[in-house]
C-alpha cells in the first residue's frame, strides 16, 4: 500500500524478551504545491491522493472557489504537484513570507485572522440550513470512520478525516500523517466531484480538532465537526462565532458538545 | 493556569442522559516570531514560555547557534515576540516564500532536505559519544514525563516533550498544543541555560515522532529520541542516517527500537 512502509525493528515483548519483527509505519514525505510553476506551499504528507490534497488546500485558502477555477492538476514528480488555474482566476500571491506562513499546518497568522476568515467564507446559519443529526447516528460515526479507513489505521501513526451525510452514509474518507492534510484530501475530493458546499454533512476526524480543522470545514460549508479527541480553545471560539456545531471526545456512549447544540437531535 | 481555558459544555453521559459541565481545554493562539522587527514565522501555540519557543525555533533553524548569538527576546504583545540577535550574527533571510514554508510545523522543503540538514548539524557518532540508557530507566520515562506535566495533561489536547539525562532525571518538560512547539520550548530552555549540546540526554515525546522531532533533536545533539506513539517513515530514515536511536510505542513493558539499538543497555 502506497502510504505504508515496512522495516525490521527490535521489539521488547511483554515478558521482557526481545524479537526482531517487521513493522509497518506511515510514510511521511514532502509535497511541494505549485501554481503554474511557482512554489506556494510545502507540506509533509503521506503520499497518495496528492491531486485532492492540492485542490483541498487551495480551496481552503480561497485561491480556487469553484470547480471551474481549477483547470488542471498534474504531478511534476513524486514530491511536486503543479496546479493550473482557469484563465479568469486572479491569483495575486500575498506577500510571500506571509503566504508561506499561512500555508503551514498552523493555518493562521495574527489575532485578526478569525475576522479575516469570516469575511472570506459565509457563516453557517441554522435558520437558513437547519441540518440536524440524531444522537444514534452520531455515536455510530467513529466506528464507520474506522471501517472506512481500512488497513491504514493499523500503523497507529495516521490521521483520518471522513465526510458523512446526516443519515450516517460515508461520502469520502482520507488518511494522512498530517491531520490537516487528511481534511484537505477529503474536502478536495468533494471539491473535485463538484459536491461543495457540503451543507447537511458532517466532518469526522480521528484525532483532535484545532483551529485549522474547523476553518477548513467552514470553507466547505460543513455545519457539523465531530472529533474523537479534544478541541482547542480557538477551535471552540471559532465554531461558536461561525455557527458550526463542534463535538469532541466522540467516544461512544459519550461525547461533548462545545457549540451550537441545536443541530443534535436528542 | 495560562495554557488552559474553561467553558460550559453539554456532555452526553454513559447512561444516555446529558449534563452541563465546565470543561477545560488547551489554549491555542498564534505567536508571531520576529527578528529585529521582521516577521519570520507564525505558529499556533499554547501561550507561555514564548521566549523558549522563539529560542528553540531559531536554534533548530540554525539562525542562532550559541547562547551569545541571542542578545534579547522580548514580548511585543501577547501574540508577538521579537528577537534581537548579537551584532556579529549574520541573518540573511532565505527567500521569504521558502523560509515561510520551512518555518511551518512541517519543517522540510524538498527531497534534498535530509542532506541539507545533515550539512548544518553534525551527525551523532556512537564511537565519539557512547551514550547508553538501561531498559529499566527507559521504561520509567513515560511515567516520569506525565508526572512532570502536572495538570495540563488532563485536557487531553496537549503534547509534552521532556529532556532527561540517562539516569532518568528530568531536566525540563514543556507542553504545547503543537508537538513541535513543545520540543522547541524544551530545547529552547536548555539553549537559554547554556546546556547545549545535549549529548548523554534523551528526548521523550508524548505523541508520535515525525521528521521534525528527530531533526530538532539532532540540532540539539540529543542522541536518543523516545516517543509514546508511532514514528513516521521519514523520522526512522533520518534517525538511521544521522546516528540517532529512535524508540517508538514506549508503553511499558513494551517498546520498539527503530534505529541504533547500541545505545540501549539490555
PDB file of N, CA and C in Angstrom, chain B residues 4-76:
ATOM      1  N   UNK B   4      -4.566  26.750  29.886  1.00  0.00           N
ATOM      2  CA  UNK B   4      -5.842  26.038  29.909  1.00  0.00           C
ATOM      3  C   UNK B   4      -6.990  27.029  30.011  1.00  0.00           C
ATOM      4  N   UNK B   5      -7.996  26.835  29.190  1.00  0.00           N
ATOM      5  CA  UNK B   5      -9.201  27.630  29.289  1.00  0.00           C
ATOM      6  C   UNK B   5     -10.357  26.743  29.678  1.00  0.00           C
ATOM      7  N   UNK B   6     -11.386  27.349  30.208  1.00  0.00           N
ATOM      8  CA  UNK B   6     -12.528  26.546  30.642  1.00  0.00           C
ATOM      9  C   UNK B   6     -13.808  27.165  30.114  1.00  0.00           C
ATOM     10  N   UNK B   7     -14.783  26.317  29.857  1.00  0.00           N
ATOM     11  CA  UNK B   7     -16.057  26.821  29.385  1.00  0.00           C
ATOM     12  C   UNK B   7     -17.157  25.816  29.660  1.00  0.00           C
ATOM     13  N   UNK B   8     -18.378  26.254  29.510  1.00  0.00           N
ATOM     14  CA  UNK B   8     -19.514  25.366  29.732  1.00  0.00           C
ATOM     15  C   UNK B   8     -19.815  24.576  28.472  1.00  0.00           C
ATOM     16  N   UNK B   9     -20.010  23.304  28.651  1.00  0.00           N
ATOM     17  CA  UNK B   9     -20.351  22.453  27.514  1.00  0.00           C
ATOM     18  C   UNK B   9     -21.469  21.496  27.924  1.00  0.00           C
ATOM     19  N   UNK B  10     -22.051  20.857  26.930  1.00  0.00           N
ATOM     20  CA  UNK B  10     -23.036  19.807  27.184  1.00  0.00           C
ATOM     21  C   UNK B  10     -22.339  18.463  27.004  1.00  0.00           C
ATOM     22  N   UNK B  11     -22.479  17.604  27.995  1.00  0.00           N
ATOM     23  CA  UNK B  11     -21.835  16.294  27.903  1.00  0.00           C
ATOM     24  C   UNK B  11     -22.901  15.200  27.901  1.00  0.00           C
ATOM     25  N   UNK B  12     -22.784  14.289  26.937  1.00  0.00           N
ATOM     26  CA  UNK B  12     -23.644  13.102  26.968  1.00  0.00           C
ATOM     27  C   UNK B  12     -22.991  12.093  27.898  1.00  0.00           C
ATOM     28  N   UNK B  13     -23.751  11.622  28.872  1.00  0.00           N
ATOM     29  CA  UNK B  13     -23.222  10.701  29.862  1.00  0.00           C
ATOM     30  C   UNK B  13     -23.373   9.253  29.399  1.00  0.00           C
ATOM     31  N   UNK B  14     -22.712   8.373  30.138  1.00  0.00           N
ATOM     32  CA  UNK B  14     -22.760   6.950  29.783  1.00  0.00           C
ATOM     33  C   UNK B  14     -24.172   6.387  29.799  1.00  0.00           C
ATOM     34  N   UNK B  15     -24.996   6.924  30.696  1.00  0.00           N
ATOM     35  CA  UNK B  15     -26.358   6.392  30.811  1.00  0.00           C
ATOM     36  C   UNK B  15     -27.304   6.994  29.766  1.00  0.00           C
ATOM     37  N   UNK B  16     -26.751   7.814  28.869  1.00  0.00           N
ATOM     38  CA  UNK B  16     -27.589   8.397  27.822  1.00  0.00           C
ATOM     39  C   UNK B  16     -28.192   9.731  28.211  1.00  0.00           C
ATOM     40  N   UNK B  17     -28.042  10.111  29.492  1.00  0.00           N
ATOM     41  CA  UNK B  17     -28.502  11.431  29.923  1.00  0.00           C
ATOM     42  C   UNK B  17     -27.498  12.501  29.548  1.00  0.00           C
ATOM     43  N   UNK B  18     -27.848  13.748  29.838  1.00  0.00           N
ATOM     44  CA  UNK B  18     -26.972  14.858  29.473  1.00  0.00           C
ATOM     45  C   UNK B  18     -26.781  15.777  30.659  1.00  0.00           C
ATOM     46  N   UNK B  19     -25.612  16.416  30.710  1.00  0.00           N
ATOM     47  CA  UNK B  19     -25.363  17.371  31.774  1.00  0.00           C
ATOM     48  C   UNK B  19     -24.574  18.548  31.221  1.00  0.00           C
ATOM     49  N   UNK B  20     -24.777  19.670  31.854  1.00  0.00           N
ATOM     50  CA  UNK B  20     -23.996  20.847  31.502  1.00  0.00           C
ATOM     51  C   UNK B  20     -22.839  20.921  32.482  1.00  0.00           C
ATOM     52  N   UNK B  21     -21.618  20.882  31.958  1.00  0.00           N
ATOM     53  CA  UNK B  21     -20.441  20.872  32.825  1.00  0.00           C
ATOM     54  C   UNK B  21     -19.432  21.919  32.372  1.00  0.00           C
ATOM     55  N   UNK B  22     -18.506  22.218  33.274  1.00  0.00           N
ATOM     56  CA  UNK B  22     -17.400  23.106  32.911  1.00  0.00           C
ATOM     57  C   UNK B  22     -16.230  22.244  32.468  1.00  0.00           C
ATOM     58  N   UNK B  23     -15.743  22.527  31.284  1.00  0.00           N
ATOM     59  CA  UNK B  23     -14.694  21.702  30.695  1.00  0.00           C
ATOM     60  C   UNK B  23     -13.420  22.528  30.522  1.00  0.00           C
ATOM     61  N   UNK B  24     -12.299  21.876  30.639  1.00  0.00           N
ATOM     62  CA  UNK B  24     -11.016  22.555  30.415  1.00  0.00           C
ATOM     63  C   UNK B  24     -10.450  22.151  29.062  1.00  0.00           C
ATOM     64  N   UNK B  25      -9.968  23.115  28.338  1.00  0.00           N
ATOM     65  CA  UNK B  25      -9.353  22.820  27.043  1.00  0.00           C
ATOM     66  C   UNK B  25      -8.020  23.537  26.944  1.00  0.00           C
ATOM     67  N   UNK B  26      -7.169  22.993  26.081  1.00  0.00           N
ATOM     68  CA  UNK B  26      -5.860  23.620  25.858  1.00  0.00           C
ATOM     69  C   UNK B  26      -6.039  24.877  25.018  1.00  0.00           C
ATOM     70  N   UNK B  27      -5.356  25.921  25.438  1.00  0.00           N
ATOM     71  CA  UNK B  27      -5.426  27.187  24.706  1.00  0.00           C
ATOM     72  C   UNK B  27      -4.579  27.102  23.433  1.00  0.00           C
ATOM     73  N   UNK B  28      -5.135  27.560  22.349  1.00  0.00           N
ATOM     74  CA  UNK B  28      -4.437  27.638  21.058  1.00  0.00           C
ATOM     75  C   UNK B  28      -4.494  29.095  20.596  1.00  0.00           C
ATOM     76  N   UNK B  29      -3.332  29.700  20.420  1.00  0.00           N
ATOM     77  CA  UNK B  29      -3.267  31.080  19.934  1.00  0.00           C
ATOM     78  C   UNK B  29      -2.042  31.249  19.055  1.00  0.00           C
ATOM     79  N   UNK B  30      -2.099  32.165  18.096  1.00  0.00           N
ATOM     80  CA  UNK B  30      -0.935  32.365  17.227  1.00  0.00           C
ATOM     81  C   UNK B  30       0.180  33.114  17.940  1.00  0.00           C
ATOM     82  N   UNK B  31       1.400  32.776  17.614  1.00  0.00           N
ATOM     83  CA  UNK B  31       2.563  33.564  18.034  1.00  0.00           C
ATOM     84  C   UNK B  31       3.372  33.921  16.791  1.00  0.00           C
ATOM     85  N   UNK B  32       3.564  35.206  16.597  1.00  0.00           N
ATOM     86  CA  UNK B  32       4.426  35.655  15.502  1.00  0.00           C
ATOM     87  C   UNK B  32       5.814  35.882  16.053  1.00  0.00           C
ATOM     88  N   UNK B  33       6.797  35.264  15.419  1.00  0.00           N
ATOM     89  CA  UNK B  33       8.191  35.443  15.837  1.00  0.00           C
ATOM     90  C   UNK B  33       8.850  36.425  14.873  1.00  0.00           C
ATOM     91  N   UNK B  34       9.426  37.486  15.449  1.00  0.00           N
ATOM     92  CA  UNK B  34      10.102  38.485  14.638  1.00  0.00           C
ATOM     93  C   UNK B  34      11.583  38.508  14.964  1.00  0.00           C
ATOM     94  N   UNK B  35      12.386  38.793  13.963  1.00  0.00           N
ATOM     95  CA  UNK B  35      13.805  39.068  14.194  1.00  0.00           C
ATOM     96  C   UNK B  35      14.016  40.542  13.904  1.00  0.00           C
ATOM     97  N   UNK B  36      14.350  41.263  14.940  1.00  0.00           N
ATOM     98  CA  UNK B  36      14.553  42.720  14.826  1.00  0.00           C
ATOM     99  C   UNK B  36      13.429  43.393  14.021  1.00  0.00           C
ATOM    100  N   UNK B  37      12.215  43.082  14.393  1.00  0.00           N
ATOM    101  CA  UNK B  37      11.056  43.746  13.807  1.00  0.00           C
ATOM    102  C   UNK B  37      10.484  43.092  12.566  1.00  0.00           C
ATOM    103  N   UNK B  38      11.205  42.142  12.017  1.00  0.00           N
ATOM    104  CA  UNK B  38      10.749  41.495  10.783  1.00  0.00           C
ATOM    105  C   UNK B  38      10.134  40.128  11.092  1.00  0.00           C
ATOM    106  N   UNK B  39       8.871  39.943  10.684  1.00  0.00           N
ATOM    107  CA  UNK B  39       8.188  38.667  10.950  1.00  0.00           C
ATOM    108  C   UNK B  39       8.840  37.544  10.156  1.00  0.00           C
ATOM    109  N   UNK B  40       9.221  36.482  10.840  1.00  0.00           N
ATOM    110  CA  UNK B  40       9.832  35.349  10.126  1.00  0.00           C
ATOM    111  C   UNK B  40       9.006  34.070  10.243  1.00  0.00           C
ATOM    112  N   UNK B  41       8.112  34.012  11.205  1.00  0.00           N
ATOM    113  CA  UNK B  41       7.325  32.787  11.358  1.00  0.00           C
ATOM    114  C   UNK B  41       6.110  33.059  12.227  1.00  0.00           C
ATOM    115  N   UNK B  42       5.055  32.308  11.980  1.00  0.00           N
ATOM    116  CA  UNK B  42       3.911  32.322  12.873  1.00  0.00           C
ATOM    117  C   UNK B  42       3.562  30.878  13.185  1.00  0.00           C
ATOM    118  N   UNK B  43       3.320  30.602  14.435  1.00  0.00           N
ATOM    119  CA  UNK B  43       2.957  29.250  14.819  1.00  0.00           C
ATOM    120  C   UNK B  43       1.760  29.287  15.745  1.00  0.00           C
ATOM    121  N   UNK B  44       0.915  28.275  15.680  1.00  0.00           N
ATOM    122  CA  UNK B  44      -0.189  28.159  16.626  1.00  0.00           C
ATOM    123  C   UNK B  44       0.358  27.464  17.850  1.00  0.00           C
ATOM    124  N   UNK B  45       0.319  28.159  18.975  1.00  0.00           N
ATOM    125  CA  UNK B  45       0.934  27.569  20.161  1.00  0.00           C
ATOM    126  C   UNK B  45       0.052  27.788  21.378  1.00  0.00           C
ATOM    127  N   UNK B  46       0.377  27.099  22.444  1.00  0.00           N
ATOM    128  CA  UNK B  46      -0.248  27.338  23.731  1.00  0.00           C
ATOM    129  C   UNK B  46       0.561  28.426  24.420  1.00  0.00           C
ATOM    130  N   UNK B  47      -0.073  29.532  24.827  1.00  0.00           N
ATOM    131  CA  UNK B  47       0.692  30.634  25.422  1.00  0.00           C
ATOM    132  C   UNK B  47       1.502  30.186  26.641  1.00  0.00           C
ATOM    133  N   UNK B  48       2.616  30.864  26.834  1.00  0.00           N
ATOM    134  CA  UNK B  48       3.503  30.518  27.941  1.00  0.00           C
ATOM    135  C   UNK B  48       4.844  30.062  27.418  1.00  0.00           C
ATOM    136  N   UNK B  49       5.920  30.492  28.069  1.00  0.00           N
ATOM    137  CA  UNK B  49       7.263  30.104  27.657  1.00  0.00           C
ATOM    138  C   UNK B  49       7.557  30.493  26.208  1.00  0.00           C
ATOM    139  N   UNK B  50       7.046  31.648  25.798  1.00  0.00           N
ATOM    140  CA  UNK B  50       7.238  32.078  24.411  1.00  0.00           C
ATOM    141  C   UNK B  50       8.694  32.390  24.099  1.00  0.00           C
ATOM    142  N   UNK B  51       9.421  32.851  25.111  1.00  0.00           N
ATOM    143  CA  UNK B  51      10.846  33.143  24.910  1.00  0.00           C
ATOM    144  C   UNK B  51      11.589  31.848  24.550  1.00  0.00           C
ATOM    145  N   UNK B  52      11.242  30.773  25.265  1.00  0.00           N
ATOM    146  CA  UNK B  52      11.856  29.475  24.980  1.00  0.00           C
ATOM    147  C   UNK B  52      11.470  28.990  23.588  1.00  0.00           C
ATOM    148  N   UNK B  53      10.212  29.192  23.254  1.00  0.00           N
ATOM    149  CA  UNK B  53       9.737  28.747  21.940  1.00  0.00           C
ATOM    150  C   UNK B  53      10.512  29.451  20.836  1.00  0.00           C
ATOM    151  N   UNK B  54      10.667  30.768  20.970  1.00  0.00           N
ATOM    152  CA  UNK B  54      11.403  31.520  19.948  1.00  0.00           C
ATOM    153  C   UNK B  54      12.855  31.070  19.888  1.00  0.00           C
ATOM    154  N   UNK B  55      13.467  30.894  21.050  1.00  0.00           N
ATOM    155  CA  UNK B  55      14.877  30.484  21.091  1.00  0.00           C
ATOM    156  C   UNK B  55      15.051  29.096  20.482  1.00  0.00           C
ATOM    157  N   UNK B  56      14.196  28.168  20.877  1.00  0.00           N
ATOM    158  CA  UNK B  56      14.302  26.800  20.360  1.00  0.00           C
ATOM    159  C   UNK B  56      14.047  26.737  18.866  1.00  0.00           C
ATOM    160  N   UNK B  57      13.092  27.524  18.416  1.00  0.00           N
ATOM    161  CA  UNK B  57      12.797  27.554  16.983  1.00  0.00           C
ATOM    162  C   UNK B  57      13.979  28.104  16.182  1.00  0.00           C
ATOM    163  N   UNK B  58      14.503  29.238  16.621  1.00  0.00           N
ATOM    164  CA  UNK B  58      15.608  29.860  15.885  1.00  0.00           C
ATOM    165  C   UNK B  58      16.863  28.993  15.945  1.00  0.00           C
ATOM    166  N   UNK B  59      17.023  28.281  17.051  1.00  0.00           N
ATOM    167  CA  UNK B  59      18.164  27.374  17.147  1.00  0.00           C
ATOM    168  C   UNK B  59      18.015  26.196  16.181  1.00  0.00           C
ATOM    169  N   UNK B  60      16.825  25.600  16.135  1.00  0.00           N
ATOM    170  CA  UNK B  60      16.682  24.429  15.262  1.00  0.00           C
ATOM    171  C   UNK B  60      16.675  24.823  13.794  1.00  0.00           C
ATOM    172  N   UNK B  61      16.442  26.108  13.506  1.00  0.00           N
ATOM    173  CA  UNK B  61      16.584  26.603  12.138  1.00  0.00           C
ATOM    174  C   UNK B  61      18.019  27.088  11.886  1.00  0.00           C
ATOM    175  N   UNK B  62      18.864  26.903  12.866  1.00  0.00           N
ATOM    176  CA  UNK B  62      20.288  27.312  12.863  1.00  0.00           C
ATOM    177  C   UNK B  62      20.490  28.791  12.529  1.00  0.00           C
ATOM    178  N   UNK B  63      19.551  29.610  12.970  1.00  0.00           N
ATOM    179  CA  UNK B  63      19.727  31.062  12.869  1.00  0.00           C
ATOM    180  C   UNK B  63      20.582  31.537  14.049  1.00  0.00           C
ATOM    181  N   UNK B  64      20.350  30.961  15.224  1.00  0.00           N
ATOM    182  CA  UNK B  64      21.282  31.167  16.339  1.00  0.00           C
ATOM    183  C   UNK B  64      21.938  29.824  16.646  1.00  0.00           C
ATOM    184  N   UNK B  65      23.209  29.869  16.959  1.00  0.00           N
ATOM    185  CA  UNK B  65      23.931  28.631  17.209  1.00  0.00           C
ATOM    186  C   UNK B  65      24.443  28.534  18.642  1.00  0.00           C
ATOM    187  N   UNK B  66      24.772  29.676  19.233  1.00  0.00           N
ATOM    188  CA  UNK B  66      25.229  29.673  20.620  1.00  0.00           C
ATOM    189  C   UNK B  66      24.388  30.665  21.415  1.00  0.00           C
ATOM    190  N   UNK B  67      24.449  30.530  22.732  1.00  0.00           N
ATOM    191  CA  UNK B  67      23.698  31.405  23.619  1.00  0.00           C
ATOM    192  C   UNK B  67      24.011  32.878  23.358  1.00  0.00           C
ATOM    193  N   UNK B  68      25.291  33.141  23.027  1.00  0.00           N
ATOM    194  CA  UNK B  68      25.713  34.530  22.823  1.00  0.00           C
ATOM    195  C   UNK B  68      25.123  35.137  21.550  1.00  0.00           C
ATOM    196  N   UNK B  69      24.677  34.291  20.624  1.00  0.00           N
ATOM    197  CA  UNK B  69      24.091  34.803  19.376  1.00  0.00           C
ATOM    198  C   UNK B  69      22.765  35.515  19.631  1.00  0.00           C
ATOM    199  N   UNK B  70      22.150  35.190  20.756  1.00  0.00           N
ATOM    200  CA  UNK B  70      20.818  35.704  21.025  1.00  0.00           C
ATOM    201  C   UNK B  70      20.919  36.791  22.094  1.00  0.00           C
ATOM    202  N   UNK B  71      20.777  38.030  21.660  1.00  0.00           N
ATOM    203  CA  UNK B  71      21.015  39.136  22.592  1.00  0.00           C
ATOM    204  C   UNK B  71      19.818  39.348  23.513  1.00  0.00           C
ATOM    205  N   UNK B  72      18.631  39.349  22.946  1.00  0.00           N
ATOM    206  CA  UNK B  72      17.467  39.727  23.739  1.00  0.00           C
ATOM    207  C   UNK B  72      16.197  39.155  23.103  1.00  0.00           C
ATOM    208  N   UNK B  73      15.300  38.665  23.934  1.00  0.00           N
ATOM    209  CA  UNK B  73      13.992  38.218  23.450  1.00  0.00           C
ATOM    210  C   UNK B  73      12.950  38.991  24.234  1.00  0.00           C
ATOM    211  N   UNK B  74      12.067  39.690  23.541  1.00  0.00           N
ATOM    212  CA  UNK B  74      11.079  40.471  24.279  1.00  0.00           C
ATOM    213  C   UNK B  74       9.701  40.375  23.640  1.00  0.00           C
ATOM    214  N   UNK B  75       8.690  40.316  24.501  1.00  0.00           N
ATOM    215  CA  UNK B  75       7.310  40.233  24.025  1.00  0.00           C
ATOM    216  C   UNK B  75       6.859  41.608  23.550  1.00  0.00           C
ATOM    217  N   UNK B  76       6.375  41.689  22.305  1.00  0.00           N
ATOM    218  CA  UNK B  76       5.798  42.930  21.785  1.00  0.00           C
ATOM    219  C   UNK B  76       4.367  43.062  22.321  1.00  0.00           C
TER     220      UNK B  76
END
